[in-house]
Amino acid sequence: MEHAFQDGKEEVIQAWYMGDSDEDQRLPHHREPKEFIPLNKLSELGVVSWRLEGGDNHEEDEKLKKIREARGYTYVDICEICPEKLPNYEAKLKSFFEEHLHTDEEIRYCLEGSGYFDVRDEGDCWIRVALKKGGMIVLPAGIYHRFTLDTNNYIKALRLFVGEPVWTPYNRPHDELPARKEYLEAFVNKEVKNSAVTAH
Ligand code: KMT
Ligand code: NI
């Protein structure tokens, strides 16, 4: 029963609405006043998350094993973001922060450090999802999003995938892609349909 008990997920995953200042992308960019978003609202957008241990023992982690089996995450590798470990560091960081989507899920499990995954809500507002050591998130196929380091300037994350990985980013706009249409159908238009039904 993954969601039936409080497992301290908020200690490693937090989400809030972003303000519109154009200061350094690595700053938190809260709205004024701050507007936090409960993690169950994220799941309505298709963004699911778990809390695991973090650190280097992921190969023995039973909870991770179960998630991988349940969701078919056969592929795994490690992505470490620092100038020494990531070839083309500056260019990569720049492209991570371009708003884009993928035709598959983006699955990240933070082993060390931290970072921000920004996702668009149903009304196209930016939600900043702060991921710390132990936090694992899935961004659904077709959601517009971007990534930035925070002011700690370091993240080491596990990247998972169903089958052979395809990391291709499609920068916005790419609304004609089936993955985009399917995302809207599953998580955004659904809301409109539901409220239309209750309005009758
Ligand atoms: C991505 O796709 O944005 C990344 O892989 C960078 C964040 S995961 C360390
Ligand atoms: Ni991405």
JSON list of C-alpha atoms and ligand atoms in Angstrom, two decimals:
[
{"chain": "A", "resi": 1, "resn": "MET", "atom": "CA", "xyz": [0.00, 0.00, 0.00]},
{"chain": "A", "resi": 2, "resn": "GLU", "atom": "CA", "xyz": [2.29, 2.69, -1.35]},
{"chain": "A", "resi": 3, "resn": "HIS", "atom": "CA", "xyz": [0.07, 5.68, -0.57]},
{"chain": "A", "resi": 4, "resn": "ALA", "atom": "CA", "xyz": [-1.80, 4.46, 2.50]},
{"chain": "A", "resi": 5, "resn": "PHE", "atom": "CA", "xyz": [0.73, 5.72, 5.04]},
{"chain": "A", "resi": 6, "resn": "GLN", "atom": "CA", "xyz": [2.76, 8.85, 5.55]},
{"chain": "A", "resi": 7, "resn": "ASP", "atom": "CA", "xyz": [6.34, 8.00, 4.64]},
{"chain": "A", "resi": 8, "resn": "GLY", "atom": "CA", "xyz": [8.00, 11.40, 5.02]},
{"chain": "A", "resi": 9, "resn": "LYS", "atom": "CA", "xyz": [8.11, 11.96, 1.29]},
{"chain": "A", "resi": 10, "resn": "GLU", "atom": "CA", "xyz": [7.76, 15.72, 1.80]},
{"chain": "A", "resi": 11, "resn": "GLU", "atom": "CA", "xyz": [11.22, 15.76, 3.38]},
{"chain": "A", "resi": 12, "resn": "VAL", "atom": "CA", "xyz": [12.78, 14.87, 0.04]},
{"chain": "A", "resi": 13, "resn": "ILE", "atom": "CA", "xyz": [10.20, 16.05, -2.51]},
{"chain": "A", "resi": 14, "resn": "GLN", "atom": "CA", "xyz": [8.52, 19.43, -2.31]},
{"chain": "A", "resi": 15, "resn": "ALA", "atom": "CA", "xyz": [6.54, 21.33, -4.91]},
{"chain": "A", "resi": 16, "resn": "TRP", "atom": "CA", "xyz": [5.47, 24.96, -5.23]},
{"chain": "A", "resi": 17, "resn": "TYR", "atom": "CA", "xyz": [4.14, 27.44, -7.76]},
{"chain": "A", "resi": 18, "resn": "MET", "atom": "CA", "xyz": [6.81, 29.57, -9.37]},
{"chain": "A", "resi": 19, "resn": "GLY", "atom": "CA", "xyz": [6.78, 33.34, -9.43]},
{"chain": "A", "resi": 20, "resn": "ASP", "atom": "CA", "xyz": [7.68, 35.21, -12.59]},
{"chain": "A", "resi": 21, "resn": "SER", "atom": "CA", "xyz": [11.00, 36.82, -11.65]},
{"chain": "A", "resi": 22, "resn": "ASP", "atom": "CA", "xyz": [13.83, 36.26, -14.08]},
{"chain": "A", "resi": 23, "resn": "GLU", "atom": "CA", "xyz": [16.59, 35.91, -11.50]},
{"chain": "A", "resi": 24, "resn": "ASP", "atom": "CA", "xyz": [19.08, 33.03, -11.48]},
{"chain": "A", "resi": 25, "resn": "GLN", "atom": "CA", "xyz": [17.26, 29.78, -12.39]},
{"chain": "A", "resi": 26, "resn": "ARG", "atom": "CA", "xyz": [19.02, 28.00, -9.49]},
{"chain": "A", "resi": 27, "resn": "LEU", "atom": "CA", "xyz": [17.14, 30.09, -6.89]},
{"chain": "A", "resi": 28, "resn": "PRO", "atom": "CA", "xyz": [13.85, 28.66, -5.50]},
{"chain": "A", "resi": 29, "resn": "HIS", "atom": "CA", "xyz": [11.56, 31.18, -7.32]},
{"chain": "A", "resi": 30, "resn": "HIS", "atom": "CA", "xyz": [8.65, 30.94, -4.91]},
{"chain": "A", "resi": 31, "resn": "ARG", "atom": "CA", "xyz": [5.50, 32.93, -5.50]},
{"chain": "A", "resi": 32, "resn": "GLU", "atom": "CA", "xyz": [4.97, 35.71, -3.00]},
{"chain": "A", "resi": 33, "resn": "PRO", "atom": "CA", "xyz": [3.39, 34.59, -0.68]},
{"chain": "A", "resi": 34, "resn": "LYS", "atom": "CA", "xyz": [4.67, 31.01, -1.00]},
{"chain": "A", "resi": 35, "resn": "GLU", "atom": "CA", "xyz": [2.23, 28.49, -2.48]},
{"chain": "A", "resi": 36, "resn": "PHE", "atom": "CA", "xyz": [3.17, 24.90, -1.81]},
{"chain": "A", "resi": 37, "resn": "ILE", "atom": "CA", "xyz": [1.50, 22.09, -3.71]},
{"chain": "A", "resi": 38, "resn": "PRO", "atom": "CA", "xyz": [0.59, 18.76, -2.10]},
{"chain": "A", "resi": 39, "resn": "LEU", "atom": "CA", "xyz": [2.12, 15.72, -3.78]},
{"chain": "A", "resi": 40, "resn": "ASN", "atom": "CA", "xyz": [-1.31, 14.26, -4.50]},
{"chain": "A", "resi": 41, "resn": "LYS", "atom": "CA", "xyz": [-1.99, 17.27, -6.75]},
{"chain": "A", "resi": 42, "resn": "LEU", "atom": "CA", "xyz": [1.18, 16.33, -8.65]},
{"chain": "A", "resi": 43, "resn": "SER", "atom": "CA", "xyz": [-0.15, 12.82, -9.16]},
{"chain": "A", "resi": 44, "resn": "GLU", "atom": "CA", "xyz": [-3.25, 14.34, -10.81]},
{"chain": "A", "resi": 45, "resn": "LEU", "atom": "CA", "xyz": [-0.84, 15.74, -13.40]},
{"chain": "A", "resi": 46, "resn": "GLY", "atom": "CA", "xyz": [0.66, 12.27, -13.83]},
{"chain": "A", "resi": 47, "resn": "VAL", "atom": "CA", "xyz": [3.76, 13.05, -11.77]},
{"chain": "A", "resi": 48, "resn": "VAL", "atom": "CA", "xyz": [4.25, 10.15, -9.37]},
{"chain": "A", "resi": 49, "resn": "SER", "atom": "CA", "xyz": [6.86, 9.93, -6.64]},
{"chain": "A", "resi": 50, "resn": "TRP", "atom": "CA", "xyz": [8.34, 7.80, -3.90]},
{"chain": "A", "resi": 51, "resn": "ARG", "atom": "CA", "xyz": [10.76, 8.16, -1.03]},
{"chain": "A", "resi": 52, "resn": "LEU", "atom": "CA", "xyz": [13.66, 5.71, -0.95]},
{"chain": "A", "resi": 53, "resn": "GLU", "atom": "CA", "xyz": [16.97, 5.64, 0.93]},
{"chain": "A", "resi": 54, "resn": "GLY", "atom": "CA", "xyz": [19.22, 7.51, -1.49]},
{"chain": "A", "resi": 55, "resn": "GLY", "atom": "CA", "xyz": [22.98, 6.93, -1.44]},
{"chain": "A", "resi": 56, "resn": "ASP", "atom": "CA", "xyz": [24.89, 4.12, -3.07]},
{"chain": "A", "resi": 57, "resn": "ASN", "atom": "CA", "xyz": [22.97, 1.02, -1.93]},
{"chain": "A", "resi": 58, "resn": "HIS", "atom": "CA", "xyz": [20.32, 1.16, -4.65]},
{"chain": "A", "resi": 59, "resn": "GLU", "atom": "CA", "xyz": [21.23, -2.29, -5.93]},
{"chain": "A", "resi": 60, "resn": "GLU", "atom": "CA", "xyz": [20.00, -3.88, -2.69]},
{"chain": "A", "resi": 61, "resn": "ASP", "atom": "CA", "xyz": [16.95, -1.67, -2.29]},
{"chain": "A", "resi": 62, "resn": "GLU", "atom": "CA", "xyz": [13.83, -3.88, -2.19]},
{"chain": "A", "resi": 63, "resn": "LYS", "atom": "CA", "xyz": [11.43, -0.98, -2.59]},
{"chain": "A", "resi": 64, "resn": "LEU", "atom": "CA", "xyz": [13.24, 0.13, -5.74]},
{"chain": "A", "resi": 65, "resn": "LYS", "atom": "CA", "xyz": [13.22, -3.44, -7.01]},
{"chain": "A", "resi": 66, "resn": "LYS", "atom": "CA", "xyz": [9.45, -3.59, -6.57]},
{"chain": "A", "resi": 67, "resn": "ILE", "atom": "CA", "xyz": [8.90, -0.28, -8.36]},
{"chain": "A", "resi": 68, "resn": "ARG", "atom": "CA", "xyz": [11.09, -1.43, -11.25]},
{"chain": "A", "resi": 69, "resn": "GLU", "atom": "CA", "xyz": [9.20, -4.71, -11.55]},
{"chain": "A", "resi": 70, "resn": "ALA", "atom": "CA", "xyz": [5.77, -3.12, -11.30]},
{"chain": "A", "resi": 71, "resn": "ARG", "atom": "CA", "xyz": [6.54, -0.45, -13.90]},
{"chain": "A", "resi": 72, "resn": "GLY", "atom": "CA", "xyz": [8.86, -2.38, -16.19]},
{"chain": "A", "resi": 73, "resn": "TYR", "atom": "CA", "xyz": [11.95, -0.22, -15.61]},
{"chain": "A", "resi": 74, "resn": "THR", "atom": "CA", "xyz": [14.50, -2.61, -17.06]},
{"chain": "A", "resi": 75, "resn": "TYR", "atom": "CA", "xyz": [17.16, 0.00, -17.87]},
{"chain": "A", "resi": 76, "resn": "VAL", "atom": "CA", "xyz": [19.16, 1.97, -15.32]},
{"chain": "A", "resi": 77, "resn": "ASP", "atom": "CA", "xyz": [22.22, 4.21, -15.39]},
{"chain": "A", "resi": 78, "resn": "ILE", "atom": "CA", "xyz": [23.71, 7.03, -13.34]},
{"chain": "A", "resi": 79, "resn": "CYS", "atom": "CA", "xyz": [23.81, 10.69, -14.32]},
{"chain": "A", "resi": 80, "resn": "GLU", "atom": "CA", "xyz": [26.11, 12.92, -12.28]},
{"chain": "A", "resi": 81, "resn": "ILE", "atom": "CA", "xyz": [25.95, 16.62, -12.95]},
{"chain": "A", "resi": 82, "resn": "CYS", "atom": "CA", "xyz": [29.15, 18.47, -12.18]},
{"chain": "A", "resi": 83, "resn": "PRO", "atom": "CA", "xyz": [31.75, 20.00, -14.50]},
{"chain": "A", "resi": 84, "resn": "GLU", "atom": "CA", "xyz": [34.23, 17.12, -13.93]},
{"chain": "A", "resi": 85, "resn": "LYS", "atom": "CA", "xyz": [31.78, 14.29, -14.65]},
{"chain": "A", "resi": 86, "resn": "LEU", "atom": "CA", "xyz": [29.44, 15.63, -17.31]},
{"chain": "A", "resi": 87, "resn": "PRO", "atom": "CA", "xyz": [30.96, 16.23, -20.74]},
{"chain": "A", "resi": 88, "resn": "ASN", "atom": "CA", "xyz": [29.71, 19.48, -22.24]},
{"chain": "A", "resi": 89, "resn": "TYR", "atom": "CA", "xyz": [28.45, 20.62, -18.84]},
{"chain": "A", "resi": 90, "resn": "GLU", "atom": "CA", "xyz": [27.36, 24.17, -19.71]},
{"chain": "A", "resi": 91, "resn": "ALA", "atom": "CA", "xyz": [25.62, 23.22, -22.95]},
{"chain": "A", "resi": 92, "resn": "LYS", "atom": "CA", "xyz": [23.86, 20.26, -21.28]},
{"chain": "A", "resi": 93, "resn": "LEU", "atom": "CA", "xyz": [22.58, 22.40, -18.42]},
{"chain": "A", "resi": 94, "resn": "LYS", "atom": "CA", "xyz": [21.30, 24.92, -20.91]},
{"chain": "A", "resi": 95, "resn": "SER", "atom": "CA", "xyz": [19.42, 22.26, -22.89]},
{"chain": "A", "resi": 96, "resn": "PHE", "atom": "CA", "xyz": [18.00, 20.65, -19.71]},
{"chain": "A", "resi": 97, "resn": "PHE", "atom": "CA", "xyz": [16.42, 24.03, -18.89]},
{"chain": "A", "resi": 98, "resn": "GLU", "atom": "CA", "xyz": [14.77, 24.46, -22.30]},
{"chain": "A", "resi": 99, "resn": "GLU", "atom": "CA", "xyz": [11.10, 23.61, -21.97]},
{"chain": "A", "resi": 100, "resn": "HIS", "atom": "CA", "xyz": [10.56, 20.24, -23.64]},
{"chain": "A", "resi": 101, "resn": "LEU", "atom": "CA", "xyz": [8.75, 16.92, -23.59]},
{"chain": "A", "resi": 102, "resn": "HIS", "atom": "CA", "xyz": [9.66, 13.29, -24.23]},
{"chain": "A", "resi": 103, "resn": "THR", "atom": "CA", "xyz": [7.71, 10.49, -25.87]},
{"chain": "A", "resi": 104, "resn": "ASP", "atom": "CA", "xyz": [8.39, 8.31, -22.80]},
{"chain": "A", "resi": 105, "resn": "GLU", "atom": "CA", "xyz": [8.47, 8.80, -19.04]},
{"chain": "A", "resi": 106, "resn": "GLU", "atom": "CA", "xyz": [11.39, 10.69, -17.48]},
{"chain": "A", "resi": 107, "resn": "ILE", "atom": "CA", "xyz": [12.28, 8.74, -14.34]},
{"chain": "A", "resi": 108, "resn": "ARG", "atom": "CA", "xyz": [14.84, 10.07, -11.89]},
{"chain": "A", "resi": 109, "resn": "TYR", "atom": "CA", "xyz": [15.91, 8.86, -8.45]},
{"chain": "A", "resi": 110, "resn": "CYS", "atom": "CA", "xyz": [18.13, 11.31, -6.56]},
{"chain": "A", "resi": 111, "resn": "LEU", "atom": "CA", "xyz": [21.04, 9.43, -4.93]},
{"chain": "A", "resi": 112, "resn": "GLU", "atom": "CA", "xyz": [22.99, 12.52, -3.80]},
{"chain": "A", "resi": 113, "resn": "GLY", "atom": "CA", "xyz": [22.60, 16.28, -4.04]},
{"chain": "A", "resi": 114, "resn": "SER", "atom": "CA", "xyz": [19.43, 17.94, -5.30]},
{"chain": "A", "resi": 115, "resn": "GLY", "atom": "CA", "xyz": [17.80, 19.71, -8.21]},
{"chain": "A", "resi": 116, "resn": "TYR", "atom": "CA", "xyz": [14.60, 21.23, -9.57]},
{"chain": "A", "resi": 117, "resn": "PHE", "atom": "CA", "xyz": [12.28, 19.59, -12.07]},
{"chain": "A", "resi": 118, "resn": "ASP", "atom": "CA", "xyz": [9.78, 22.19, -13.29]},
{"chain": "A", "resi": 119, "resn": "VAL", "atom": "CA", "xyz": [6.52, 20.95, -14.78]},
{"chain": "A", "resi": 120, "resn": "ARG", "atom": "CA", "xyz": [3.53, 22.75, -16.31]},
{"chain": "A", "resi": 121, "resn": "ASP", "atom": "CA", "xyz": [0.21, 22.37, -14.51]},
{"chain": "A", "resi": 122, "resn": "GLU", "atom": "CA", "xyz": [-3.15, 21.98, -16.31]},
{"chain": "A", "resi": 123, "resn": "GLY", "atom": "CA", "xyz": [-3.40, 25.79, -16.69]},
{"chain": "A", "resi": 124, "resn": "ASP", "atom": "CA", "xyz": [0.18, 26.07, -18.03]},
{"chain": "A", "resi": 125, "resn": "CYS", "atom": "CA", "xyz": [1.65, 27.53, -14.81]},
{"chain": "A", "resi": 126, "resn": "TRP", "atom": "CA", "xyz": [5.11, 26.37, -13.73]},
{"chain": "A", "resi": 127, "resn": "ILE", "atom": "CA", "xyz": [5.34, 24.08, -10.72]},
{"chain": "A", "resi": 128, "resn": "ARG", "atom": "CA", "xyz": [8.83, 23.67, -9.28]},
{"chain": "A", "resi": 129, "resn": "VAL", "atom": "CA", "xyz": [9.48, 20.15, -7.92]},
{"chain": "A", "resi": 130, "resn": "ALA", "atom": "CA", "xyz": [12.48, 20.11, -5.60]},
{"chain": "A", "resi": 131, "resn": "LEU", "atom": "CA", "xyz": [14.07, 16.69, -5.43]},
{"chain": "A", "resi": 132, "resn": "LYS", "atom": "CA", "xyz": [16.59, 15.76, -2.73]},
{"chain": "A", "resi": 133, "resn": "LYS", "atom": "CA", "xyz": [18.52, 12.63, -1.78]},
{"chain": "A", "resi": 134, "resn": "GLY", "atom": "CA", "xyz": [16.05, 9.73, -1.58]},
{"chain": "A", "resi": 135, "resn": "GLY", "atom": "CA", "xyz": [13.37, 11.32, -3.76]},
{"chain": "A", "resi": 136, "resn": "MET", "atom": "CA", "xyz": [12.24, 9.51, -6.89]},
{"chain": "A", "resi": 137, "resn": "ILE", "atom": "CA", "xyz": [9.91, 11.01, -9.49]},
{"chain": "A", "resi": 138, "resn": "VAL", "atom": "CA", "xyz": [8.31, 10.05, -12.77]},
{"chain": "A", "resi": 139, "resn": "LEU", "atom": "CA", "xyz": [7.39, 12.74, -15.26]},
{"chain": "A", "resi": 140, "resn": "PRO", "atom": "CA", "xyz": [4.81, 11.27, -17.64]},
{"chain": "A", "resi": 141, "resn": "ALA", "atom": "CA", "xyz": [5.39, 11.11, -21.39]},
{"chain": "A", "resi": 142, "resn": "GLY", "atom": "CA", "xyz": [4.14, 14.29, -23.04]},
{"chain": "A", "resi": 143, "resn": "ILE", "atom": "CA", "xyz": [4.33, 16.68, -20.06]},
{"chain": "A", "resi": 144, "resn": "TYR", "atom": "CA", "xyz": [6.19, 19.93, -20.74]},
{"chain": "A", "resi": 145, "resn": "HIS", "atom": "CA", "xyz": [9.05, 20.28, -18.25]},
{"chain": "A", "resi": 146, "resn": "ARG", "atom": "CA", "xyz": [12.66, 21.37, -17.68]},
{"chain": "A", "resi": 147, "resn": "PHE", "atom": "CA", "xyz": [15.47, 20.74, -15.20]},
{"chain": "A", "resi": 148, "resn": "THR", "atom": "CA", "xyz": [17.94, 22.93, -13.35]},
{"chain": "A", "resi": 149, "resn": "LEU", "atom": "CA", "xyz": [20.46, 22.43, -10.59]},
{"chain": "A", "resi": 150, "resn": "ASP", "atom": "CA", "xyz": [19.75, 24.44, -7.44]},
{"chain": "A", "resi": 151, "resn": "THR", "atom": "CA", "xyz": [22.34, 26.55, -5.61]},
{"chain": "A", "resi": 152, "resn": "ASN", "atom": "CA", "xyz": [24.03, 23.40, -4.22]},
{"chain": "A", "resi": 153, "resn": "ASN", "atom": "CA", "xyz": [25.14, 22.83, -7.80]},
{"chain": "A", "resi": 154, "resn": "TYR", "atom": "CA", "xyz": [25.26, 19.06, -7.66]},
{"chain": "A", "resi": 155, "resn": "ILE", "atom": "CA", "xyz": [23.05, 16.07, -8.32]},
{"chain": "A", "resi": 156, "resn": "LYS", "atom": "CA", "xyz": [23.72, 12.38, -8.77]},
{"chain": "A", "resi": 157, "resn": "ALA", "atom": "CA", "xyz": [20.66, 10.59, -10.06]},
{"chain": "A", "resi": 158, "resn": "LEU", "atom": "CA", "xyz": [19.63, 7.18, -11.28]},
{"chain": "A", "resi": 159, "resn": "ARG", "atom": "CA", "xyz": [17.96, 7.31, -14.68]},
{"chain": "A", "resi": 160, "resn": "LEU", "atom": "CA", "xyz": [15.51, 4.52, -15.37]},
{"chain": "A", "resi": 161, "resn": "PHE", "atom": "CA", "xyz": [13.70, 3.49, -18.51]},
{"chain": "A", "resi": 162, "resn": "VAL", "atom": "CA", "xyz": [11.37, 0.87, -19.96]},
{"chain": "A", "resi": 163, "resn": "GLY", "atom": "CA", "xyz": [13.52, -0.96, -22.52]},
{"chain": "A", "resi": 164, "resn": "GLU", "atom": "CA", "xyz": [16.15, 0.77, -24.67]},
{"chain": "A", "resi": 165, "resn": "PRO", "atom": "CA", "xyz": [16.43, 4.40, -23.54]},
{"chain": "A", "resi": 166, "resn": "VAL", "atom": "CA", "xyz": [15.36, 7.28, -25.78]},
{"chain": "A", "resi": 167, "resn": "TRP", "atom": "CA", "xyz": [16.38, 10.60, -24.23]},
{"chain": "A", "resi": 168, "resn": "THR", "atom": "CA", "xyz": [15.35, 12.85, -27.15]},
{"chain": "A", "resi": 169, "resn": "PRO", "atom": "CA", "xyz": [13.92, 16.18, -25.95]},
{"chain": "A", "resi": 170, "resn": "TYR", "atom": "CA", "xyz": [11.26, 17.85, -28.12]},
{"chain": "A", "resi": 171, "resn": "ASN", "atom": "CA", "xyz": [11.41, 21.52, -27.33]},
{"chain": "A", "resi": 172, "resn": "ARG", "atom": "CA", "xyz": [8.14, 23.36, -26.98]},
{"chain": "A", "resi": 173, "resn": "PRO", "atom": "CA", "xyz": [6.02, 23.62, -29.09]},
{"chain": "A", "resi": 174, "resn": "HIS", "atom": "CA", "xyz": [5.56, 20.00, -30.11]},
{"chain": "A", "resi": 175, "resn": "ASP", "atom": "CA", "xyz": [1.81, 19.73, -29.59]},
{"chain": "A", "resi": 176, "resn": "GLU", "atom": "CA", "xyz": [1.26, 17.51, -32.65]},
{"chain": "A", "resi": 177, "resn": "LEU", "atom": "CA", "xyz": [3.12, 14.53, -31.13]},
{"chain": "A", "resi": 178, "resn": "PRO", "atom": "CA", "xyz": [0.88, 11.61, -30.15]},
{"chain": "A", "resi": 179, "resn": "ALA", "atom": "CA", "xyz": [2.59, 11.55, -26.73]},
{"chain": "A", "resi": 180, "resn": "ARG", "atom": "CA", "xyz": [1.46, 15.15, -26.15]},
{"chain": "A", "resi": 181, "resn": "LYS", "atom": "CA", "xyz": [-2.10, 14.47, -27.27]},
{"chain": "A", "resi": 182, "resn": "GLU", "atom": "CA", "xyz": [-2.27, 11.35, -25.13]},
{"chain": "A", "resi": 183, "resn": "TYR", "atom": "CA", "xyz": [-0.95, 13.27, -22.12]},
{"chain": "A", "resi": 184, "resn": "LEU", "atom": "CA", "xyz": [-3.59, 15.99, -22.52]},
{"chain": "A", "resi": 185, "resn": "GLU", "atom": "CA", "xyz": [-6.29, 13.39, -22.95]},
{"chain": "A", "resi": 186, "resn": "ALA", "atom": "CA", "xyz": [-5.24, 11.41, -19.87]},
{"chain": "A", "resi": 187, "resn": "PHE", "atom": "CA", "xyz": [-4.47, 14.25, -17.43]},
{"chain": "A", "resi": 188, "resn": "VAL", "atom": "CA", "xyz": [-5.72, 17.64, -18.62]},
{"chain": "A", "resi": 189, "resn": "ASN", "atom": "CA", "xyz": [-8.86, 17.28, -20.77]},
{"chain": "A", "resi": 190, "resn": "LYS", "atom": "CA", "xyz": [-10.04, 14.69, -18.25]},
{"chain": "A", "resi": 191, "resn": "GLU", "atom": "CA", "xyz": [-10.50, 17.55, -15.75]},
{"chain": "A", "resi": 192, "resn": "VAL", "atom": "CA", "xyz": [-12.54, 19.56, -18.25]},
{"chain": "A", "resi": 193, "resn": "LYS", "atom": "CA", "xyz": [-14.72, 16.54, -19.06]},
{"chain": "A", "resi": 194, "resn": "ASN", "atom": "CA", "xyz": [-15.28, 15.79, -15.39]},
{"chain": "A", "resi": 195, "resn": "SER", "atom": "CA", "xyz": [-16.34, 19.35, -14.61]},
{"chain": "A", "resi": 196, "resn": "ALA", "atom": "CA", "xyz": [-18.59, 19.40, -17.69]},
{"chain": "A", "resi": 197, "resn": "VAL", "atom": "CA", "xyz": [-20.30, 16.26, -16.37]},
{"chain": "A", "resi": 198, "resn": "THR", "atom": "CA", "xyz": [-20.84, 17.71, -12.89]},
{"chain": "A", "resi": 199, "resn": "ALA", "atom": "CA", "xyz": [-22.12, 20.97, -14.36]},
{"chain": "A", "resi": 200, "resn": "HIS", "atom": "CA", "xyz": [-25.07, 19.21, -16.02]},
{"chain": "B", "resi": 1, "resn": "KMT", "atom": "C1", "xyz": [17.19, 15.61, -17.69]},
{"chain": "B", "resi": 1, "resn": "KMT", "atom": "O1", "xyz": [16.72, 14.85, -18.55]},
{"chain": "B", "resi": 1, "resn": "KMT", "atom": "O2", "xyz": [16.74, 16.73, -17.49]},
{"chain": "B", "resi": 1, "resn": "KMT", "atom": "C2", "xyz": [18.33, 15.13, -16.93]},
{"chain": "B", "resi": 1, "resn": "KMT", "atom": "O3", "xyz": [18.73, 14.03, -17.13]},
{"chain": "B", "resi": 1, "resn": "KMT", "atom": "C3", "xyz": [18.95, 15.99, -15.93]},
{"chain": "B", "resi": 1, "resn": "KMT", "atom": "C4", "xyz": [18.39, 15.77, -14.60]},
{"chain": "B", "resi": 1, "resn": "KMT", "atom": "S1", "xyz": [18.71, 14.19, -13.92]},
{"chain": "B", "resi": 1, "resn": "KMT", "atom": "C5", "xyz": [20.18, 14.34, -13.04]},
{"chain": "B", "resi": 2, "resn": "NI", "atom": "NI", "xyz": [13.35, 15.99, -19.94]}
]
